[in-house]
Coordinates of N, CA, C and O in Angstrom, one line a residue:
M610 N 118.7 75.4 241.5 CA 118.4 75.4 242.9 C 117.6 76.1 243.5 O 118.0 78.2 243.1
G611 N 117.3 76.8 244.3 CA 116.0 77.1 245.2 C 117.0 78.5 246.1 O 118.1 78.3 246.3
K612 N 116.3 79.4 246.2 CA 116.5 81.1 247.1 C 117.4 80.2 248.7 O 118.0 80.8 248.5
L613 N 116.4 79.6 248.8 CA 117.1 79.6 250.1 C 118.2 79.0 250.4 O 118.8 79.2 251.2
T614 N 118.5 77.6 249.5 CA 119.5 76.7 249.6 C 120.9 77.7 249.1 O 122.1 77.6 249.7
V615 N 120.6 78.4 248.5 CA 121.5 79.0 248.0 C 121.7 80.1 249.3 O 123.4 80.4 249.3
A616 N 121.4 80.7 249.5 CA 121.5 81.7 251.0 C 121.9 81.2 251.7 O 123.2 81.5 252.4
A617 N 121.7 79.9 252.0 CA 121.8 79.3 253.4 C 123.5 78.4 252.8 O 124.7 78.7 253.7
L618 N 123.9 78.4 251.8 CA 125.1 77.6 250.6 C 126.3 78.8 251.2 O 126.9 78.9 251.7
R619 N 126.1 80.0 251.0 CA 126.4 81.4 250.9 C 127.4 81.5 252.3 O 128.2 82.4 252.4
V620 N 126.0 81.7 252.7 CA 126.3 81.9 254.6 C 127.6 81.2 255.0 O 128.5 81.4 255.3
V621 N 127.1 79.6 254.5 CA 127.9 79.3 255.2 C 129.5 79.6 254.4 O 130.8 79.5 255.2
L622 N 129.3 79.6 253.8 CA 131.0 80.0 252.9 C 131.5 81.0 253.1 O 132.8 81.1 253.5
V623 N 130.5 82.2 253.2 CA 131.3 83.6 254.6 C 132.0 83.1 256.0 O 132.8 83.8 256.1
V624 N 131.0 82.8 256.5 CA 131.8 81.8 257.8 C 132.8 80.9 257.3 O 133.8 81.1 258.6
V625 N 133.2 80.1 256.7 CA 134.7 79.9 256.4 C 135.6 80.4 256.0 O 136.4 80.4 256.7
L626 N 135.1 81.8 255.0 CA 136.1 82.5 254.6 C 136.2 83.4 255.4 O 137.4 83.9 256.1
A627 N 135.7 83.5 256.5 CA 136.1 84.9 257.8 C 137.1 83.9 258.5 O 137.6 84.1 259.1
G628 N 136.6 82.7 259.0 CA 137.4 81.1 260.0 C 138.3 81.5 259.4 O 139.8 81.6 260.0
T629 N 138.6 80.6 258.0 CA 140.1 80.6 257.6 C 140.5 82.3 257.6 O 141.9 82.2 257.9
V630 N 140.3 82.9 257.3 CA 140.9 84.4 257.2 C 141.3 84.9 258.8 O 142.4 85.4 258.8
F631 N 140.4 84.1 259.5 CA 140.8 84.8 260.8 C 142.3 83.2 261.4 O 142.8 84.2 262.3
V632 N 142.1 82.5 260.9 CA 142.8 81.4 261.7 C 145.1 82.5 260.8 O 145.6 81.9 261.2
Q633 N 144.6 82.8 259.7 CA 145.8 82.9 258.6 C 145.9 84.0 259.5 O 147.1 84.1 259.7
A634 N 145.5 85.3 259.7 CA 145.5 86.0 261.3 C 146.4 86.0 262.3 O 147.7 86.2 262.3
G635 N 145.7 84.8 262.7 CA 146.7 84.6 263.8 C 148.1 83.7 263.6 O 149.2 84.6 264.4
M636 N 148.4 83.1 263.1 CA 149.8 82.3 261.8 C 150.3 83.5 261.9 O 151.4 83.3 262.4
V637 N 149.8 84.4 260.8 CA 151.1 85.4 260.8 C 151.4 86.1 261.9 O 152.3 86.6 261.9
W638 N 150.6 86.7 262.5 CA 151.0 87.4 263.7 C 151.7 86.8 264.3 O 152.6 87.6 264.9
V639 N 151.5 85.4 265.0 CA 152.1 84.5 265.6 C 154.2 84.4 265.5 O 155.1 84.7 266.0
L640 N 154.0 84.6 264.2 CA 155.1 84.2 263.1 C 156.2 85.3 263.3 O 157.2 85.3 263.3
L641 N 154.9 86.9 263.0 CA 155.7 88.1 262.4 C 156.3 88.3 264.1 O 157.3 89.7 264.2
S642 N 155.6 88.4 264.9 CA 155.6 89.2 266.5 C 156.9 88.7 267.3 O 157.3 89.7 267.7
G643 N 157.3 87.6 266.8 CA 158.4 86.5 267.8 C 158.3 86.3 269.2 O 158.7 85.5 269.8
N644 N 156.7 86.3 269.4 CA 156.1 85.5 270.8 C 155.7 83.9 270.5 O 154.5 83.9 270.5
D645 N 156.5 83.7 269.7 CA 156.4 82.2 269.3 C 157.1 81.5 271.1 O 158.0 81.2 271.0
P646 N 155.6 80.4 271.4 CA 156.4 79.8 272.5 C 156.1 78.4 272.2 O 156.1 77.8 273.0
E647 N 157.5 78.1 271.4 CA 157.9 76.9 270.8 C 159.0 76.2 272.2 O 159.7 77.1 272.3
D648 N 158.1 74.9 272.3 CA 159.3 74.9 273.6 C 159.7 73.5 272.9 O 160.8 72.8 273.6
G649 N 160.1 73.3 271.7 CA 161.2 72.0 270.6 C 160.3 70.6 270.6 O 160.9 69.9 269.3
S650 N 158.7 71.0 270.7 CA 159.0 69.0 270.3 C 157.8 68.7 269.7 O 158.2 68.0 269.0
L651 N 157.8 70.0 268.8 CA 156.9 70.0 267.2 C 157.6 71.6 266.8 O 158.3 72.6 267.5
P652 N 158.3 71.0 265.4 CA 158.8 72.0 264.4 C 157.4 73.1 264.1 O 156.7 73.4 263.2
L653 N 156.8 74.3 264.9 CA 155.8 74.5 265.1 C 155.9 75.6 263.5 O 154.8 75.9 263.5
T654 N 157.1 76.5 264.0 CA 156.8 77.8 262.7 C 156.5 76.4 261.1 O 155.8 76.8 260.2
P655 N 157.0 75.6 260.7 CA 156.6 74.7 259.3 C 155.5 74.2 259.4 O 154.7 75.0 258.2
L656 N 154.6 74.1 260.7 CA 153.8 74.2 260.8 C 152.4 75.3 260.5 O 151.4 75.3 260.0
R657 N 152.6 76.3 261.0 CA 151.9 77.2 260.5 C 152.3 77.8 259.6 O 151.5 78.1 259.0
V658 N 153.1 77.7 258.5 CA 153.0 77.8 257.4 C 152.5 77.3 256.7 O 151.6 77.4 255.8
I659 N 152.7 76.1 256.9 CA 151.9 75.1 256.4 C 149.9 75.0 256.7 O 149.2 75.5 255.2
T660 N 149.9 75.8 258.2 CA 148.4 75.9 258.0 C 148.3 77.4 257.1 O 147.3 77.3 256.7
I661 N 148.7 77.9 257.2 CA 148.5 79.8 256.2 C 148.5 78.9 254.9 O 147.5 79.4 254.1
L662 N 149.4 78.1 254.5 CA 148.5 77.6 253.0 C 147.6 76.6 252.6 O 147.0 76.7 251.7
G663 N 147.7 75.9 254.0 CA 146.3 74.9 253.9 C 144.8 76.2 253.8 O 143.6 75.1 253.6
M664 N 145.4 77.4 254.8 CA 143.9 77.9 254.6 C 143.3 79.0 253.2 O 142.6 78.8 253.1
V665 N 144.6 79.3 252.8 CA 144.7 79.3 250.8 C 143.7 78.5 250.0 O 143.0 79.0 249.6
S666 N 144.4 77.1 250.6 CA 144.0 76.6 249.7 C 142.1 76.7 250.0 O 141.4 76.1 248.8
V667 N 141.6 76.1 251.3 CA 140.4 76.2 251.6 C 139.8 77.5 250.6 O 138.8 77.3 250.2
Q668 N 140.4 78.9 251.0 CA 139.6 80.1 249.9 C 139.6 80.0 249.1 O 138.4 80.6 248.5
V669 N 140.1 79.6 248.5 CA 140.3 78.9 246.8 C 139.5 77.9 246.6 O 138.4 78.4 245.8
V670 N 138.7 77.0 247.2 CA 137.7 76.1 247.1 C 136.5 77.1 247.5 O 135.9 77.0 246.5
V671 N 137.0 78.1 247.9 CA 135.1 78.5 248.9 C 135.0 80.0 247.7 O 133.5 79.7 247.0
V672 N 135.8 80.5 247.0 CA 135.6 81.6 246.1 C 134.9 80.8 244.3 O 134.1 81.3 244.4
C673 N 135.5 79.6 244.6 CA 135.1 78.7 243.1 C 133.6 78.2 243.8 O 132.9 77.7 242.6
V674 N 133.9 77.7 244.4 CA 132.0 77.4 244.6 C 131.3 78.0 244.8 O 129.7 78.5 244.0
W675 N 131.5 79.4 245.0 CA 131.0 80.8 245.1 C 130.6 81.2 243.5 O 128.8 81.3 243.4
R676 N 131.1 81.2 243.0 CA 131.5 81.6 241.7 C 130.2 80.0 240.7 O 129.2 80.2 239.9
L677 N 130.8 79.2 241.2 CA 129.9 78.0 241.0 C 128.7 77.9 240.7 O 127.3 78.0 239.8
V678 N 128.0 78.4 242.1 CA 126.9 78.6 242.8 C 126.1 80.1 242.4 O 125.0 79.8 241.7
S679 N 126.7 81.5 241.5 CA 126.5 81.8 240.5 C 125.9 81.9 239.4 O 124.9 82.4 238.9
M680 N 127.1 80.9 239.1 CA 126.1 79.7 237.8 C 125.0 79.2 237.9 O 124.6 79.6 236.7
V681 N 124.7 78.6 238.8 CA 123.6 77.8 238.5 C 122.4 78.8 238.7 O 121.8 78.7 238.2
R682 N 122.5 79.9 239.4 CA 121.3 80.7 239.8 C 121.6 81.5 238.1 O 120.5 81.6 238.0
R683 N 122.3 81.9 237.4 CA 122.3 82.8 236.2 C 121.8 81.1 235.0 O 121.3 81.8 234.2
G684 N 121.7 79.9 235.3 CA 121.8 78.8 233.9 C 123.0 78.5 233.6 O 122.8 78.1 231.7
T685 N 124.4 78.9 234.1 CA 125.6 78.8 232.9 C 126.0 78.3 233.2 O 127.5 78.1 232.8
V686 N 125.9 77.1 234.1 CA 127.0 76.2 234.8 C 126.9 74.9 234.0 O 128.3 74.7 234.0
F687 N 126.4 75.0 232.9 CA 126.6 74.0 231.8 C 127.1 74.5 231.2 O 126.4 74.5 229.4
S688 N 128.1 75.0 230.8 CA 129.1 75.6 229.8 C 130.5 75.8 229.9 O 130.7 75.2 231.6
H689 N 131.4 75.6 229.3 CA 133.0 75.4 229.3 C 133.4 76.0 230.5 O 134.4 75.6 230.8
A690 N 132.8 77.1 231.2 CA 133.6 78.2 231.4 C 133.2 77.9 233.4 O 134.2 77.9 234.0
A691 N 132.3 77.1 233.4 CA 132.3 76.1 234.7 C 133.5 75.3 234.9 O 134.3 74.9 236.2
F692 N 134.2 74.1 234.3 CA 135.2 74.0 233.8 C 136.8 74.3 234.9 O 137.2 73.5 235.6
R693 N 137.0 75.7 234.4 CA 137.9 75.9 235.1 C 137.7 76.2 237.1 O 139.4 76.4 237.1
H694 N 136.7 76.6 236.8 CA 136.2 76.4 238.4 C 136.0 75.2 239.2 O 137.0 75.0 239.8
V695 N 135.8 74.0 238.7 CA 136.0 72.7 238.8 C 137.5 72.8 238.9 O 138.1 71.2 239.6
D696 N 138.3 72.8 237.9 CA 140.0 71.9 238.1 C 140.0 73.3 238.6 O 141.0 72.6 239.2
I697 N 139.9 74.4 239.5 CA 140.9 75.1 240.2 C 140.8 74.7 241.7 O 141.4 73.8 242.6
V698 N 139.2 74.3 242.0 CA 139.0 72.9 242.5 C 140.0 71.9 243.1 O 140.1 71.3 244.3
I699 N 139.8 71.2 241.7 CA 140.5 70.1 242.5 C 142.2 70.3 242.5 O 142.7 69.2 243.8
G700 N 142.5 71.2 241.8 CA 144.2 71.1 242.4 C 144.1 71.6 243.6 O 145.3 71.4 244.4
A701 N 143.3 73.0 244.5 CA 143.3 72.7 245.4 C 143.0 71.5 246.5 O 143.6 72.0 247.7
I702 N 142.1 71.0 246.0 CA 142.0 69.6 247.6 C 143.3 69.4 247.5 O 143.7 68.3 248.3
V703 N 144.2 68.8 246.1 CA 145.6 68.0 245.9 C 146.2 68.8 247.0 O 146.8 68.2 247.5
A704 N 146.1 70.0 246.7 CA 147.2 71.0 247.7 C 147.4 70.5 248.8 O 148.3 70.5 249.6
A705 N 146.1 70.6 249.4 CA 145.5 69.9 250.4 C 146.1 68.9 251.2 O 146.7 68.8 252.3
A706 N 145.7 67.9 250.3 CA 146.2 67.0 251.0 C 147.7 66.9 250.7 O 148.3 66.2 252.0
L707 N 148.2 67.0 249.7 CA 149.6 67.5 249.9 C 150.0 67.9 251.4 O 151.2 67.6 251.8
L708 N 149.7 69.0 251.8 CA 150.0 70.2 252.7 C 149.8 69.0 254.2 O 150.4 69.2 255.5
W709 N 148.9 67.8 253.4 CA 148.2 67.7 255.4 C 149.3 66.1 255.3 O 149.6 66.0 255.9
F710 N 150.1 65.8 254.8 CA 151.1 64.9 254.4 C 152.0 65.6 254.6 O 153.3 64.7 255.7
A711 N 152.6 66.7 254.6 CA 153.6 67.2 255.0 C 153.1 67.7 256.7 O 154.5 67.8 257.7
V712 N 152.6 68.2 257.2 CA 152.0 68.5 258.2 C 152.2 66.8 258.7 O 153.1 66.5 260.1
T713 N 151.8 65.5 258.5 CA 151.9 64.4 259.2 C 153.5 63.7 259.1 O 153.5 62.7 260.2
A714 N 154.1 64.1 257.9 CA 156.1 64.3 258.1 C 156.3 64.8 259.0 O 157.3 63.9 259.6
L715 N 155.9 66.2 259.3 CA 156.7 66.4 260.5 C 156.0 66.2 262.2 O 156.9 66.1 262.8
N716 N 154.5 65.5 262.1 CA 154.7 64.6 262.9 C 154.8 63.5 263.3 O 155.3 63.3 265.4
A717 N 155.5 63.1 262.5 CA 156.1 61.7 262.5 C 156.9 61.5 263.2 O 157.3 60.4 264.4
P718 N 158.2 62.5 263.6 CA 159.4 61.8 264.6 C 159.0 61.5 266.0 O 159.2 61.2 266.4
G719 N 157.9 62.7 266.1 CA 157.1 62.7 267.4 C 156.2 61.5 267.9 O 155.5 61.5 269.7
Q720 N 155.9 60.7 267.3 CA 154.5 59.4 267.0 C 155.7 58.0 267.1 O 155.0 57.1 266.5
R721 N 157.1 57.9 267.6 CA 157.7 57.0 267.4 C 157.0 55.8 267.7 O 157.2 54.7 267.5
D722 N 156.7 56.1 269.3 CA 155.9 55.5 270.6 C 154.5 54.7 270.2 O 153.6 53.7 270.5
D723 N 153.8 55.9 268.9 CA 152.8 55.4 269.4 C 152.1 55.9 267.2 O 152.3 56.7 266.4
P724 N 152.8 55.0 266.3 CA 153.1 55.3 265.0 C 151.2 55.0 264.6 O 151.2 54.8 263.1
G725 N 150.7 54.6 265.4 CA 149.2 54.7 264.3 C 148.7 55.9 264.3 O 147.8 56.4 263.5
V726 N 149.4 57.0 265.0 CA 148.7 58.5 264.6 C 149.5 58.9 263.1 O 148.5 59.3 262.3
T727 N 150.2 58.1 263.4 CA 150.9 58.6 261.9 C 150.1 58.0 260.6 O 149.7 58.5 259.6
V728 N 149.9 56.7 261.3 CA 149.0 56.1 259.8 C 147.8 56.7 259.9 O 147.3 56.5 258.6
I729 N 147.0 57.1 261.0 CA 145.6 57.7 261.0 C 145.4 59.3 260.0 O 145.0 59.1 259.2
M730 N 146.4 59.8 260.4 CA 147.0 60.9 259.5 C 147.3 60.7 258.0 O 146.7 61.2 256.7
G731 N 147.5 59.7 258.3 CA 147.9 59.2 256.5 C 146.5 58.8 255.4 O 146.5 59.0 255.0
G732 N 146.0 58.6 256.4 CA 144.7 57.7 255.7 C 144.0 58.9 255.6 O 143.4 59.3 255.1
V733 N 143.8 60.6 256.4 CA 143.1 61.1 256.3 C 143.8 62.1 254.6 O 142.7 62.3 254.2
G734 N 144.8 62.0 254.6 CA 145.4 62.7 253.4 C 144.8 61.7 252.5 O 144.4 62.1 251.2
V735 N 144.9 60.9 252.5 CA 144.8 59.9 251.3 C 142.5 59.9 250.9 O 142.5 60.0 250.2
A736 N 142.3 60.4 252.2 CA 140.6 61.1 252.4 C 140.5 61.7 251.1 O 139.6 61.6 250.5
V737 N 141.9 62.5 251.7 CA 141.6 64.2 251.3 C 141.3 63.5 249.4 O 140.9 64.3 248.5
L738 N 142.7 62.7 248.5 CA 142.8 63.1 248.0 C 141.6 62.0 247.1 O 141.1 62.1 245.8
G739 N 140.8 61.2 248.1 CA 139.6 60.8 247.5 C 138.9 61.5 247.2 O 137.9 61.4 245.9
I740 N 138.5 63.0 248.3 CA 137.6 64.3 247.3 C 137.6 64.6 246.5 O 137.2 64.5 245.5
A741 N 139.4 64.9 246.3 CA 139.3 64.9 244.6 C 139.1 64.5 243.8 O 138.5 64.6 242.5
L742 N 139.2 63.0 243.8 CA 139.2 62.0 243.1 C 137.1 61.8 242.5 O 136.6 62.4 241.4
I743 N 136.5 62.5 244.0 CA 135.1 62.6 243.7 C 134.7 63.8 242.6 O 133.8 63.8 241.6
V744 N 135.4 64.7 242.9 CA 135.0 66.4 242.9 C 135.4 66.0 240.8 O 134.9 66.6 239.7
L745 N 136.7 64.9 240.4 CA 136.8 64.6 239.4 C 136.0 63.7 238.4 O 135.3 64.2 237.7
V746 N 135.1 63.1 239.5 CA 134.2 62.1 238.7 C 133.0 63.3 238.6 O 132.2 63.2 237.1
L747 N 132.7 64.3 239.4 CA 131.5 65.1 239.2 C 131.6 65.9 237.8 O 131.5 66.5 236.6
R748 N 133.1 66.1 237.9 CA 133.8 67.0 236.1 C 133.1 66.2 235.4 O 132.8 67.1 234.2
M749 N 133.1 65.0 235.4 CA 133.2 64.6 234.1 C 132.2 64.5 233.8 O 131.1 64.0 232.7
L750 N 131.0 64.0 235.4 CA 129.5 64.0 234.7 C 129.1 65.5 233.9 O 127.7 65.5 233.4
L751 N 129.6 66.4 234.2 CA 130.1 67.7 234.2 C 129.7 68.1 232.8 O 129.1 68.7 232.1
A752 N 130.8 67.4 232.3 CA 131.5 67.5 230.3 C 130.3 66.7 230.0 O 130.1 67.1 228.9
Q753 N 130.0 65.6 230.3 CA 129.0 65.0 230.0 C 127.6 65.8 230.0 O 126.4 66.2 228.6
A754 N 127.4 66.5 231.0 CA 125.9 67.6 230.7 C 126.2 68.6 229.6 O 125.7 68.7 228.9
V755 N 127.5 69.3 229.6 CA 127.6 70.5 228.8 C 127.5 69.7 227.7 O 127.1 70.1 226.2
A756 N 128.0 68.7 226.5 CA 128.1 67.7 225.6 C 126.8 67.6 224.8 O 126.7 67.8 224.2
R757 N 126.1 67.4 225.8 CA 124.7 67.1 225.7 C 123.2 68.0 225.7 O 122.7 68.5 224.8
D758 N 123.8 68.7 226.0 CA 123.3 70.6 226.3 C 123.8 71.7 225.1 O 122.7 71.2 223.6
V759 N 125.0 70.7 224.4 CA 125.1 71.8 223.2 C 125.4 70.8 221.9 O 124.3 71.7 221.2
E760 N 124.7 69.4 222.2 CA 124.0 68.9 220.9 C 122.1 69.0 221.4 O 122.3 69.1 219.4
A761 N 121.7 69.3 222.5 CA 120.4 69.4 222.0 C 120.2 70.9 221.5 O 119.7 70.7 220.8
V762 N 120.9 71.7 221.6 CA 121.1 73.2 221.0 C 121.4 73.1 219.6 O 120.9 73.7 218.9
R763 N 121.8 72.3 219.2 CA 122.0 72.1 217.6 C 121.2 71.3 216.8 O 120.6 72.0 215.8
M764 N 120.3 70.7 218.2 CA 119.3 70.2 217.3 C 118.2 70.5 217.0 O 117.1 70.8 216.7
Q765 N 117.9 71.3 218.0 CA 116.7 72.3 217.7 C 117.1 73.5 217.0 O 116.4 73.8 216.2
A766 N 118.1 73.5 216.7 CA 118.5 74.8 215.3 C 118.3 73.7 214.4 O 117.3 74.9 213.5
E767 N 118.2 72.8 214.2 CA 118.1 71.4 212.8 C 116.9 71.7 212.9 O 115.8 71.9 211.6
L768 N 116.3 71.1 213.6 CA 114.5 71.2 213.9 C 113.6 72.4 213.4 O 112.7 72.8 212.7
D769 N 114.1 73.8 214.1 CA 113.9 75.0 213.5 C 114.1 75.2 212.0 O 112.9 75.7 211.6
E770 N 115.2 75.2 211.8 CA 115.2 75.1 209.5 C 114.4 74.1 209.1 O 113.6 74.4 208.2
V771 N 114.1 73.0 209.8 CA 113.1 72.2 209.1 C 111.4 73.0 209.4 O 111.1 72.7 208.0
I772 N 111.9 73.0 210.5 CA 109.9 74.0 211.0 C 109.7 75.0 209.9 O 109.1 75.6 209.3

């Protein structure tokens, strides 16, 4: 992975992390200050709590991707240590999907006249779960690469003994 690619990815990760912290701070401020302009059309307090938790899941993904990029730069990504980070990413994506389904359920009563919005929101949740499945497939590819790397090291050791 090139230095420019790593630098660009890290800039994006920092911006995303800063954005999620900003959103969380705003949500916490509104919840704690009591200046909630809630008019009763939507349950804003639960939606704000879900938003805060959703931002946590994004932050977890950002930190794990940062660590995986660091492993790529060091050449250690094809090791068992990478699995922990990938597993955490998968869990965070699934958590985000579940949170989105909660938002969909909270929004559904207000969409009785137009249930298509709820169906679309449910579809977005399924798409997020699909992303988790894609990362799971990538994890399986990583497992194959690690197994082949271990086998290559073993075979190189045997070849060194022969020579």
